């Protein structure tokens, strides 16, 4: 009896909060027919948005994987003053509102600041351009790779690496042939979360991009613009496309989880 | 190659890696924080208070705190229930629901806003029905809470699940053999063991809800004094070139978030440890959350 | 009788974990339940505690049937393999837990815990948390916690399984001394035959959910009631053969079996120290080649191979070993001085057969 009640309420909770809204959006997107949907998704503005989002995501993914790995290694394997401080800083983006994150970048790179003047004289446009959008997305996604790798690095320890060294492997070989393969599911997981967040990032990018049509308008910004312009079909169509990507991401996450569990066991 | 040389190259490599990590984190996280702190100091404490005390700002802050609080309570209740059901019960669709929990992490928040606006809006049957019942969801508090609930849904569930799974049956059995009945055992053994997990989920929910923007900007609109939350207010101030007002409200929200996180650290510190983890020279890095445990 | 188990059976789904086990435990006894993992010994222990509900059979504690009593009401102390300490409580609070549940007065709790802290040498650690203790200390806290409410029976499930060898030895001695001191009836489960031998007054050997033998360590060792016990406890040479004209001939070895019918296949068992070996080929009746010499610290083990390819193990102490000058690959003579027929299923004679002496005398052509 209790069991039924519990399971029933959980189903209801999920239905009202998750399943219902998702299904309804899917239905709504095709309200005006599949042709309208297709036209909206293939509009130049929409295509430009997808491309820009893809570019930013690719850059962010590479930078995050490189620096995320380095940071995780330093955090777990090295002991130095300020290490715990560094660790605390890494978690910060989780708790900072995206709008505030974007605003902080504006304050940092604004025309009157040292950094702003510096890049200004170099002729590099940071704010309302690609660099700031990448930085904003990097800020939001930085913890993912690091926080996936640190516990893994702690669990696997250094035994296997030391074994490889006794077998004559140099540092680079140890890293490539031992450390990286052992971390692979952490990478998959961290990378997938990074991609998800990068594609979906809105608040920070909105603030630093200036939301300039066909120039700094990512897919999410394009959705926002369409919504504000009362083009609900357009907004929903692009949104549904991103939703499909989300489901693909979710599938990868679930598979990675299962694989990781299998590897550990 | 002799031992001395290897040591040196090794040390150099370590130093290089450490500099890269510290430099990168500084550039990405520390400098922006310093920028907003600096901006806040420029204004001074008087300005700060003035800025957040304006009717529009204070009502935005109050609305945000209220909605985040309601969200946290609902999330804690249903999150706990969901975690228990997903861990302890076998039923058709369990795998499906469990996989769905991660969805809010994969869906762009803006899309979340669109979804909620669509199904609970005035054009859908559900929206009309709710409207007739006297409940307006869109451009109203319930919409804000729904949006916050959606994006924070995984936190409680995902931080409780591992704790519930690892909960040693043996500890409960030990309590039984010492004469404790199931009720006493639940309160004295089970609850204290899962409390750190629950608190982590609940506190992170609150912090995440405070900062939510993408979904709320769609669902709540931007009606000053009525449905304008803090993050939307900050956005408005930025758009209208008022960095000072944006700074004060941002700093206020940031301070609350940090305080909540510090409190969380204090409450979930392993028993018997006096120093906060980030002051200690601990081997274990401070980890507030691990994404995969939550998302 | 302190504890009596009658016809205990336990079924987990389709798995028969315990089938028809009966035994008695005397007041003040320290009894070891020994068996490989999955033999049902832990299930028996947990059934006595009330942590498992038996599928059949009765359990008596102090002459009272306790089947329908809950764990809480059986007044037993239970020590878990992985300590199961309450992680959120200090050492003091862990030990006091049961006393608080039983509503002892604070002053009495204080006194009882202090007593146990001293008894278990945990004095300085009372304010520590479990994660701040070593494995051995944790298990001592777990024992103290189970003893605090003065249980009528102490049950320990693989109590030393989770600690390293050195600490395990210390804890064994602890348990023996503790038992001598408190004289509380104790049952402990182990898969380590050496540990069972050393600690227990009596041993119950389990295999596949059945009770194989119950007896003192010496009885179980010297007179194994079943083939399983013989193989499980200590090393034993076991050969198979058939009875023919009152003799079992295995290679050149002959074992008289006057009371056994012909054509029955039997197993012959003998401990390694009943295999005498000499470098002098004339000393004993049988010949073989020395294959390996193992140094075991207090003794030596020799592995010899007969011309027919039978491999036998022999054991001798250092003094004896020094009388010879053994070299690997050298021909040796040997004799089996004692042997027994191991009871098997479907054996036509009662088990166990008494040990039989063999003539070890010199080789006479």
PDB file of C-alpha atoms in Angstrom, chain C residues 16-274:
ATOM      1  CA  UNK C  16      19.437 -24.051   0.517  1.00  0.00           C
ATOM      2  CA  UNK C  17      21.873 -22.151   2.757  1.00  0.00           C
ATOM      3  CA  UNK C  18      21.464 -24.327   5.854  1.00  0.00           C
ATOM      4  CA  UNK C  19      19.927 -27.792   5.938  1.00  0.00           C
ATOM      5  CA  UNK C  20      18.984 -29.512   9.172  1.00  0.00           C
ATOM      6  CA  UNK C  21      21.740 -28.298  11.489  1.00  0.00           C
ATOM      7  CA  UNK C  22      21.573 -29.261  15.184  1.00  0.00           C
ATOM      8  CA  UNK C  23      24.073 -28.588  17.955  1.00  0.00           C
ATOM      9  CA  UNK C  24      24.365 -27.435  21.531  1.00  0.00           C
ATOM     10  CA  UNK C  25      26.567 -24.855  23.182  1.00  0.00           C
ATOM     11  CA  UNK C  26      27.460 -25.141  26.846  1.00  0.00           C
ATOM     12  CA  UNK C  27      27.481 -22.257  29.311  1.00  0.00           C
ATOM     13  CA  UNK C  28      30.721 -20.296  29.082  1.00  0.00           C
ATOM     14  CA  UNK C  29      31.964 -22.099  26.010  1.00  0.00           C
ATOM     15  CA  UNK C  30      34.003 -20.472  23.218  1.00  0.00           C
ATOM     16  CA  UNK C  31      32.839 -22.214  20.091  1.00  0.00           C
ATOM     17  CA  UNK C  32      34.113 -21.717  16.561  1.00  0.00           C
ATOM     18  CA  UNK C  33      31.907 -22.170  13.510  1.00  0.00           C
ATOM     19  CA  UNK C  34      34.331 -23.105  10.764  1.00  0.00           C
ATOM     20  CA  UNK C  35      33.756 -23.566   7.060  1.00  0.00           C
ATOM     21  CA  UNK C  36      34.529 -22.163   3.641  1.00  0.00           C
ATOM     22  CA  UNK C  37      32.573 -19.155   2.430  1.00  0.00           C
ATOM     23  CA  UNK C  38      29.032 -20.082   1.493  1.00  0.00           C
ATOM     24  CA  UNK C  39      28.950 -23.020   3.883  1.00  0.00           C
ATOM     25  CA  UNK C  40      26.107 -21.544   5.889  1.00  0.00           C
ATOM     26  CA  UNK C  41      28.018 -20.775   9.063  1.00  0.00           C
ATOM     27  CA  UNK C  42      27.193 -17.075   9.034  1.00  0.00           C
ATOM     28  CA  UNK C  43      23.533 -17.838   8.364  1.00  0.00           C
ATOM     29  CA  UNK C  44      23.475 -20.068  11.437  1.00  0.00           C
ATOM     30  CA  UNK C  45      25.026 -17.309  13.538  1.00  0.00           C
ATOM     31  CA  UNK C  46      22.625 -14.680  12.201  1.00  0.00           C
ATOM     32  CA  UNK C  47      19.688 -16.999  12.834  1.00  0.00           C
ATOM     33  CA  UNK C  48      20.724 -17.375  16.462  1.00  0.00           C
ATOM     34  CA  UNK C  49      20.940 -13.589  16.712  1.00  0.00           C
ATOM     35  CA  UNK C  50      17.532 -13.161  15.104  1.00  0.00           C
ATOM     36  CA  UNK C  51      18.921 -11.270  12.119  1.00  0.00           C
ATOM     37  CA  UNK C  52      17.667 -14.058   9.841  1.00  0.00           C
ATOM     38  CA  UNK C  53      14.377 -15.882  10.139  1.00  0.00           C
ATOM     39  CA  UNK C  54      14.938 -19.625   9.821  1.00  0.00           C
ATOM     40  CA  UNK C  55      12.852 -21.537   7.274  1.00  0.00           C
ATOM     41  CA  UNK C  56      12.611 -24.392   9.734  1.00  0.00           C
ATOM     42  CA  UNK C  57      13.931 -25.652  13.065  1.00  0.00           C
ATOM     43  CA  UNK C  58      14.129 -24.220  16.544  1.00  0.00           C
ATOM     44  CA  UNK C  59      16.605 -22.107  18.441  1.00  0.00           C
ATOM     45  CA  UNK C  60      16.815 -22.084  22.237  1.00  0.00           C
ATOM     46  CA  UNK C  61      18.749 -19.667  24.385  1.00  0.00           C
ATOM     47  CA  UNK C  62      18.860 -20.410  28.119  1.00  0.00           C
ATOM     48  CA  UNK C  63      16.312 -23.156  27.544  1.00  0.00           C
ATOM     49  CA  UNK C  64      13.806 -20.740  26.075  1.00  0.00           C
ATOM     50  CA  UNK C  65      12.647 -21.027  22.488  1.00  0.00           C
ATOM     51  CA  UNK C  66      13.542 -17.700  20.868  1.00  0.00           C
ATOM     52  CA  UNK C  67      12.279 -18.196  17.305  1.00  0.00           C
ATOM     53  CA  UNK C  68       9.527 -15.659  17.815  1.00  0.00           C
ATOM     54  CA  UNK C  69      11.621 -13.183  19.751  1.00  0.00           C
ATOM     55  CA  UNK C  70      12.900 -10.156  17.840  1.00  0.00           C
ATOM     56  CA  UNK C  71      16.622  -9.344  17.679  1.00  0.00           C
ATOM     57  CA  UNK C  72      16.076  -6.606  20.203  1.00  0.00           C
ATOM     58  CA  UNK C  73      14.672  -9.003  22.812  1.00  0.00           C
ATOM     59  CA  UNK C  74      17.202 -11.829  22.569  1.00  0.00           C
ATOM     60  CA  UNK C  75      19.831 -10.097  24.685  1.00  0.00           C
ATOM     61  CA  UNK C  76      22.707 -11.121  22.459  1.00  0.00           C
ATOM     62  CA  UNK C  77      25.873  -9.232  21.579  1.00  0.00           C
ATOM     63  CA  UNK C  78      26.825  -9.286  17.902  1.00  0.00           C
ATOM     64  CA  UNK C  79      30.156  -8.312  16.382  1.00  0.00           C
ATOM     65  CA  UNK C  80      30.118  -7.675  12.634  1.00  0.00           C
ATOM     66  CA  UNK C  81      32.909  -8.446  10.238  1.00  0.00           C
ATOM     67  CA  UNK C  82      33.203  -4.878   9.017  1.00  0.00           C
ATOM     68  CA  UNK C  83      32.749  -3.404  12.504  1.00  0.00           C
ATOM     69  CA  UNK C  84      29.456  -1.658  11.652  1.00  0.00           C
ATOM     70  CA  UNK C  85      30.388   1.141  14.011  1.00  0.00           C
ATOM     71  CA  UNK C  86      28.141   4.179  14.003  1.00  0.00           C
ATOM     72  CA  UNK C  87      30.238   6.619  12.007  1.00  0.00           C
ATOM     73  CA  UNK C  88      28.562   9.691  13.407  1.00  0.00           C
ATOM     74  CA  UNK C  89      29.200   8.746  17.037  1.00  0.00           C
ATOM     75  CA  UNK C  90      32.386   8.810  19.108  1.00  0.00           C
ATOM     76  CA  UNK C  91      33.928   5.692  20.636  1.00  0.00           C
ATOM     77  CA  UNK C  92      32.241   6.526  23.924  1.00  0.00           C
ATOM     78  CA  UNK C  93      28.855   7.088  22.297  1.00  0.00           C
ATOM     79  CA  UNK C  94      29.170   3.893  20.273  1.00  0.00           C
ATOM     80  CA  UNK C  95      29.782   1.818  23.382  1.00  0.00           C
ATOM     81  CA  UNK C  96      27.040   3.644  25.289  1.00  0.00           C
ATOM     82  CA  UNK C  97      24.481   3.211  22.494  1.00  0.00           C
ATOM     83  CA  UNK C  98      22.926  -0.022  23.767  1.00  0.00           C
ATOM     84  CA  UNK C  99      22.928   1.204  27.348  1.00  0.00           C
ATOM     85  CA  UNK C 100      21.055   4.374  26.388  1.00  0.00           C
ATOM     86  CA  UNK C 101      18.536   2.276  24.478  1.00  0.00           C
ATOM     87  CA  UNK C 102      18.047   0.168  27.588  1.00  0.00           C
ATOM     88  CA  UNK C 103      17.608   3.374  29.600  1.00  0.00           C
ATOM     89  CA  UNK C 104      20.509   2.929  31.963  1.00  0.00           C
ATOM     90  CA  UNK C 105      21.177   5.850  34.290  1.00  0.00           C
ATOM     91  CA  UNK C 106      23.863   8.276  33.007  1.00  0.00           C
ATOM     92  CA  UNK C 107      26.177   7.548  35.945  1.00  0.00           C
ATOM     93  CA  UNK C 108      25.896   3.810  35.344  1.00  0.00           C
ATOM     94  CA  UNK C 109      26.524   4.263  31.637  1.00  0.00           C
ATOM     95  CA  UNK C 110      29.577   6.362  32.417  1.00  0.00           C
ATOM     96  CA  UNK C 111      30.916   3.666  34.708  1.00  0.00           C
ATOM     97  CA  UNK C 112      30.164   0.730  32.418  1.00  0.00           C
ATOM     98  CA  UNK C 113      31.731   2.409  29.383  1.00  0.00           C
ATOM     99  CA  UNK C 114      34.819   3.350  31.396  1.00  0.00           C
ATOM    100  CA  UNK C 115      35.093  -0.272  32.506  1.00  0.00           C
ATOM    101  CA  UNK C 116      34.940  -1.535  28.922  1.00  0.00           C
ATOM    102  CA  UNK C 117      37.301   1.140  27.632  1.00  0.00           C
ATOM    103  CA  UNK C 118      39.836  -0.054  30.154  1.00  0.00           C
ATOM    104  CA  UNK C 119      39.191  -3.725  29.487  1.00  0.00           C
ATOM    105  CA  UNK C 120      39.704  -3.207  25.755  1.00  0.00           C
ATOM    106  CA  UNK C 121      42.632  -0.782  26.206  1.00  0.00           C
ATOM    107  CA  UNK C 122      40.752   2.015  24.511  1.00  0.00           C
ATOM    108  CA  UNK C 123      41.083   4.550  27.339  1.00  0.00           C
ATOM    109  CA  UNK C 124      42.651   7.405  25.404  1.00  0.00           C
ATOM    110  CA  UNK C 125      40.365   7.023  22.416  1.00  0.00           C
ATOM    111  CA  UNK C 126      36.912   7.634  23.853  1.00  0.00           C
ATOM    112  CA  UNK C 127      36.410  10.949  22.061  1.00  0.00           C
ATOM    113  CA  UNK C 128      37.629   9.727  18.687  1.00  0.00           C
ATOM    114  CA  UNK C 129      35.348   8.914  15.770  1.00  0.00           C
ATOM    115  CA  UNK C 130      35.508   5.554  13.980  1.00  0.00           C
ATOM    116  CA  UNK C 131      37.271   7.004  10.943  1.00  0.00           C
ATOM    117  CA  UNK C 132      40.084   8.157  13.222  1.00  0.00           C
ATOM    118  CA  UNK C 133      40.832   4.620  14.457  1.00  0.00           C
ATOM    119  CA  UNK C 134      42.902   1.746  13.115  1.00  0.00           C
ATOM    120  CA  UNK C 135      41.235  -1.499  12.055  1.00  0.00           C
ATOM    121  CA  UNK C 136      42.216  -3.296  15.247  1.00  0.00           C
ATOM    122  CA  UNK C 137      40.956  -0.441  17.400  1.00  0.00           C
ATOM    123  CA  UNK C 138      37.672  -0.349  15.525  1.00  0.00           C
ATOM    124  CA  UNK C 139      37.084  -4.033  16.097  1.00  0.00           C
ATOM    125  CA  UNK C 140      37.870  -3.616  19.793  1.00  0.00           C
ATOM    126  CA  UNK C 141      35.310  -0.825  19.980  1.00  0.00           C
ATOM    127  CA  UNK C 142      32.820  -3.082  18.206  1.00  0.00           C
ATOM    128  CA  UNK C 143      33.455  -5.847  20.754  1.00  0.00           C
ATOM    129  CA  UNK C 144      33.168  -3.382  23.643  1.00  0.00           C
ATOM    130  CA  UNK C 145      29.914  -2.048  22.213  1.00  0.00           C
ATOM    131  CA  UNK C 146      28.425  -5.532  21.951  1.00  0.00           C
ATOM    132  CA  UNK C 147      29.517  -6.450  25.486  1.00  0.00           C
ATOM    133  CA  UNK C 148      28.326  -3.246  27.150  1.00  0.00           C
ATOM    134  CA  UNK C 149      24.691  -4.255  27.810  1.00  0.00           C
ATOM    135  CA  UNK C 150      25.902  -7.540  29.401  1.00  0.00           C
ATOM    136  CA  UNK C 151      24.550  -9.878  26.722  1.00  0.00           C
ATOM    137  CA  UNK C 152      23.907 -13.477  27.684  1.00  0.00           C
ATOM    138  CA  UNK C 153      25.619 -14.666  24.501  1.00  0.00           C
ATOM    139  CA  UNK C 154      28.320 -13.092  22.346  1.00  0.00           C
ATOM    140  CA  UNK C 155      28.151 -13.792  18.612  1.00  0.00           C
ATOM    141  CA  UNK C 156      31.038 -12.795  16.363  1.00  0.00           C
ATOM    142  CA  UNK C 157      30.833 -12.939  12.570  1.00  0.00           C
ATOM    143  CA  UNK C 158      34.333 -13.265  11.060  1.00  0.00           C
ATOM    144  CA  UNK C 159      35.503 -10.811  13.687  1.00  0.00           C
ATOM    145  CA  UNK C 160      39.090 -10.630  12.465  1.00  0.00           C
ATOM    146  CA  UNK C 161      38.481 -10.944   8.756  1.00  0.00           C
ATOM    147  CA  UNK C 162      38.972  -7.289   7.912  1.00  0.00           C
ATOM    148  CA  UNK C 163      42.329  -6.668   9.613  1.00  0.00           C
ATOM    149  CA  UNK C 164      45.865  -7.569   8.596  1.00  0.00           C
ATOM    150  CA  UNK C 165      47.679 -10.702   9.766  1.00  0.00           C
ATOM    151  CA  UNK C 166      49.584  -9.168  12.663  1.00  0.00           C
ATOM    152  CA  UNK C 167      46.579  -7.368  14.119  1.00  0.00           C
ATOM    153  CA  UNK C 168      44.512 -10.506  13.585  1.00  0.00           C
ATOM    154  CA  UNK C 169      46.915 -12.448  15.822  1.00  0.00           C
ATOM    155  CA  UNK C 170      46.673  -9.749  18.504  1.00  0.00           C
ATOM    156  CA  UNK C 171      42.894  -9.734  18.338  1.00  0.00           C
ATOM    157  CA  UNK C 172      42.734 -13.533  18.650  1.00  0.00           C
ATOM    158  CA  UNK C 173      44.722 -13.351  21.848  1.00  0.00           C
ATOM    159  CA  UNK C 174      42.436 -10.530  22.969  1.00  0.00           C
ATOM    160  CA  UNK C 175      39.379 -12.643  22.395  1.00  0.00           C
ATOM    161  CA  UNK C 176      40.803 -15.606  24.307  1.00  0.00           C
ATOM    162  CA  UNK C 177      41.808 -13.446  27.268  1.00  0.00           C
ATOM    163  CA  UNK C 178      38.503 -11.625  27.171  1.00  0.00           C
ATOM    164  CA  UNK C 179      36.637 -14.890  27.188  1.00  0.00           C
ATOM    165  CA  UNK C 180      38.734 -16.194  30.099  1.00  0.00           C
ATOM    166  CA  UNK C 181      38.016 -12.967  31.946  1.00  0.00           C
ATOM    167  CA  UNK C 182      34.301 -12.583  31.303  1.00  0.00           C
ATOM    168  CA  UNK C 183      33.384 -16.186  30.671  1.00  0.00           C
ATOM    169  CA  UNK C 184      30.520 -15.145  28.415  1.00  0.00           C
ATOM    170  CA  UNK C 185      29.281 -17.881  26.101  1.00  0.00           C
ATOM    171  CA  UNK C 186      30.699 -16.990  22.701  1.00  0.00           C
ATOM    172  CA  UNK C 187      30.222 -18.232  19.169  1.00  0.00           C
ATOM    173  CA  UNK C 188      32.445 -17.013  16.418  1.00  0.00           C
ATOM    174  CA  UNK C 189      32.437 -17.626  12.720  1.00  0.00           C
ATOM    175  CA  UNK C 190      35.643 -18.038  10.769  1.00  0.00           C
ATOM    176  CA  UNK C 191      36.856 -19.543   7.523  1.00  0.00           C
ATOM    177  CA  UNK C 192      40.396 -19.778   8.845  1.00  0.00           C
ATOM    178  CA  UNK C 193      41.039 -23.267  10.257  1.00  0.00           C
ATOM    179  CA  UNK C 194      44.137 -22.128  12.081  1.00  0.00           C
ATOM    180  CA  UNK C 195      42.169 -19.384  13.807  1.00  0.00           C
ATOM    181  CA  UNK C 196      39.395 -21.812  14.760  1.00  0.00           C
ATOM    182  CA  UNK C 197      41.940 -24.270  16.182  1.00  0.00           C
ATOM    183  CA  UNK C 198      43.734 -21.620  18.182  1.00  0.00           C
ATOM    184  CA  UNK C 199      40.781 -19.776  19.633  1.00  0.00           C
ATOM    185  CA  UNK C 200      37.968 -22.244  20.181  1.00  0.00           C
ATOM    186  CA  UNK C 201      37.307 -24.776  22.868  1.00  0.00           C
ATOM    187  CA  UNK C 202      35.220 -26.695  20.390  1.00  0.00           C
ATOM    188  CA  UNK C 203      34.806 -26.385  16.648  1.00  0.00           C
ATOM    189  CA  UNK C 204      31.818 -26.999  14.415  1.00  0.00           C
ATOM    190  CA  UNK C 205      32.794 -27.633  10.819  1.00  0.00           C
ATOM    191  CA  UNK C 206      30.297 -26.668   8.125  1.00  0.00           C
ATOM    192  CA  UNK C 207      30.179 -27.480   4.460  1.00  0.00           C
ATOM    193  CA  UNK C 208      27.421 -26.707   1.986  1.00  0.00           C
ATOM    194  CA  UNK C 209      24.907 -25.885   4.676  1.00  0.00           C
ATOM    195  CA  UNK C 210      25.473 -29.096   6.604  1.00  0.00           C
ATOM    196  CA  UNK C 211      27.192 -29.763   9.887  1.00  0.00           C
ATOM    197  CA  UNK C 212      30.189 -31.979   9.121  1.00  0.00           C
ATOM    198  CA  UNK C 213      31.692 -32.467  12.537  1.00  0.00           C
ATOM    199  CA  UNK C 214      31.635 -31.060  16.033  1.00  0.00           C
ATOM    200  CA  UNK C 215      34.460 -31.592  18.484  1.00  0.00           C
ATOM    201  CA  UNK C 216      37.580 -30.276  20.159  1.00  0.00           C
ATOM    202  CA  UNK C 217      40.319 -28.944  17.872  1.00  0.00           C
ATOM    203  CA  UNK C 218      42.323 -32.113  18.518  1.00  0.00           C
ATOM    204  CA  UNK C 219      39.384 -34.379  17.685  1.00  0.00           C
ATOM    205  CA  UNK C 220      38.564 -32.542  14.518  1.00  0.00           C
ATOM    206  CA  UNK C 221      42.175 -32.639  13.480  1.00  0.00           C
ATOM    207  CA  UNK C 222      43.076 -36.162  14.452  1.00  0.00           C
ATOM    208  CA  UNK C 223      39.805 -37.884  13.716  1.00  0.00           C
ATOM    209  CA  UNK C 224      38.123 -36.101  10.847  1.00  0.00           C
ATOM    210  CA  UNK C 225      34.636 -37.484  10.543  1.00  0.00           C
ATOM    211  CA  UNK C 226      34.295 -36.827   6.833  1.00  0.00           C
ATOM    212  CA  UNK C 227      36.427 -36.449   3.785  1.00  0.00           C
ATOM    213  CA  UNK C 228      35.568 -32.764   3.750  1.00  0.00           C
ATOM    214  CA  UNK C 229      36.889 -32.227   7.274  1.00  0.00           C
ATOM    215  CA  UNK C 230      39.997 -34.187   6.466  1.00  0.00           C
ATOM    216  CA  UNK C 231      40.712 -32.045   3.444  1.00  0.00           C
ATOM    217  CA  UNK C 232      39.683 -28.748   5.014  1.00  0.00           C
ATOM    218  CA  UNK C 233      41.586 -29.018   8.278  1.00  0.00           C
ATOM    219  CA  UNK C 234      45.320 -29.405   8.055  1.00  0.00           C
ATOM    220  CA  UNK C 235      47.174 -31.038   5.220  1.00  0.00           C
ATOM    221  CA  UNK C 236      46.441 -34.663   4.399  1.00  0.00           C
ATOM    222  CA  UNK C 237      47.570 -37.106   1.775  1.00  0.00           C
ATOM    223  CA  UNK C 238      44.487 -38.684   0.248  1.00  0.00           C
ATOM    224  CA  UNK C 239      44.729 -41.658  -2.134  1.00  0.00           C
ATOM    225  CA  UNK C 240      41.975 -43.597  -3.828  1.00  0.00           C
ATOM    226  CA  UNK C 241      41.894 -47.305  -4.359  1.00  0.00           C
ATOM    227  CA  UNK C 242      39.826 -50.501  -4.394  1.00  0.00           C
ATOM    228  CA  UNK C 243      39.612 -53.277  -1.819  1.00  0.00           C
ATOM    229  CA  UNK C 244      40.795 -56.664  -3.052  1.00  0.00           C
ATOM    230  CA  UNK C 245      41.182 -59.660  -0.743  1.00  0.00           C
ATOM    231  CA  UNK C 246      41.179 -57.470   2.335  1.00  0.00           C
ATOM    232  CA  UNK C 247      43.879 -55.154   1.047  1.00  0.00           C
ATOM    233  CA  UNK C 248      43.829 -51.791  -0.715  1.00  0.00           C
ATOM    234  CA  UNK C 249      46.713 -51.613  -3.112  1.00  0.00           C
ATOM    235  CA  UNK C 250      47.663 -48.236  -4.462  1.00  0.00           C
ATOM    236  CA  UNK C 251      50.828 -48.449  -6.509  1.00  0.00           C
ATOM    237  CA  UNK C 252      53.341 -50.235  -4.343  1.00  0.00           C
ATOM    238  CA  UNK C 253      51.595 -49.115  -1.158  1.00  0.00           C
ATOM    239  CA  UNK C 254      49.411 -51.622   0.624  1.00  0.00           C
ATOM    240  CA  UNK C 255      46.789 -50.799   3.220  1.00  0.00           C
ATOM    241  CA  UNK C 256      45.159 -53.725   5.046  1.00  0.00           C
ATOM    242  CA  UNK C 257      41.361 -53.579   5.049  1.00  0.00           C
ATOM    243  CA  UNK C 258      40.302 -56.863   6.618  1.00  0.00           C
ATOM    244  CA  UNK C 259      36.748 -55.769   7.395  1.00  0.00           C
ATOM    245  CA  UNK C 260      35.881 -54.284   4.039  1.00  0.00           C
ATOM    246  CA  UNK C 261      34.096 -56.142   1.275  1.00  0.00           C
ATOM    247  CA  UNK C 262      35.918 -56.604  -1.995  1.00  0.00           C
ATOM    248  CA  UNK C 263      35.651 -54.178  -4.938  1.00  0.00           C
ATOM    249  CA  UNK C 264      34.606 -51.251  -2.780  1.00  0.00           C
ATOM    250  CA  UNK C 265      36.469 -48.080  -3.733  1.00  0.00           C
ATOM    251  CA  UNK C 266      37.814 -46.205  -0.742  1.00  0.00           C
ATOM    252  CA  UNK C 267      39.873 -43.164   0.134  1.00  0.00           C
ATOM    253  CA  UNK C 268      42.936 -43.588   2.272  1.00  0.00           C
ATOM    254  CA  UNK C 269      44.103 -40.573   4.231  1.00  0.00           C
ATOM    255  CA  UNK C 270      47.256 -39.889   6.208  1.00  0.00           C
ATOM    256  CA  UNK C 271      48.775 -36.738   7.647  1.00  0.00           C
ATOM    257  CA  UNK C 272      52.148 -35.675   6.246  1.00  0.00           C
ATOM    258  CA  UNK C 273      53.905 -36.346   9.552  1.00  0.00           C
ATOM    259  CA  UNK C 274      52.902 -39.990   9.275  1.00  0.00           C
TER     260      UNK C 274
END
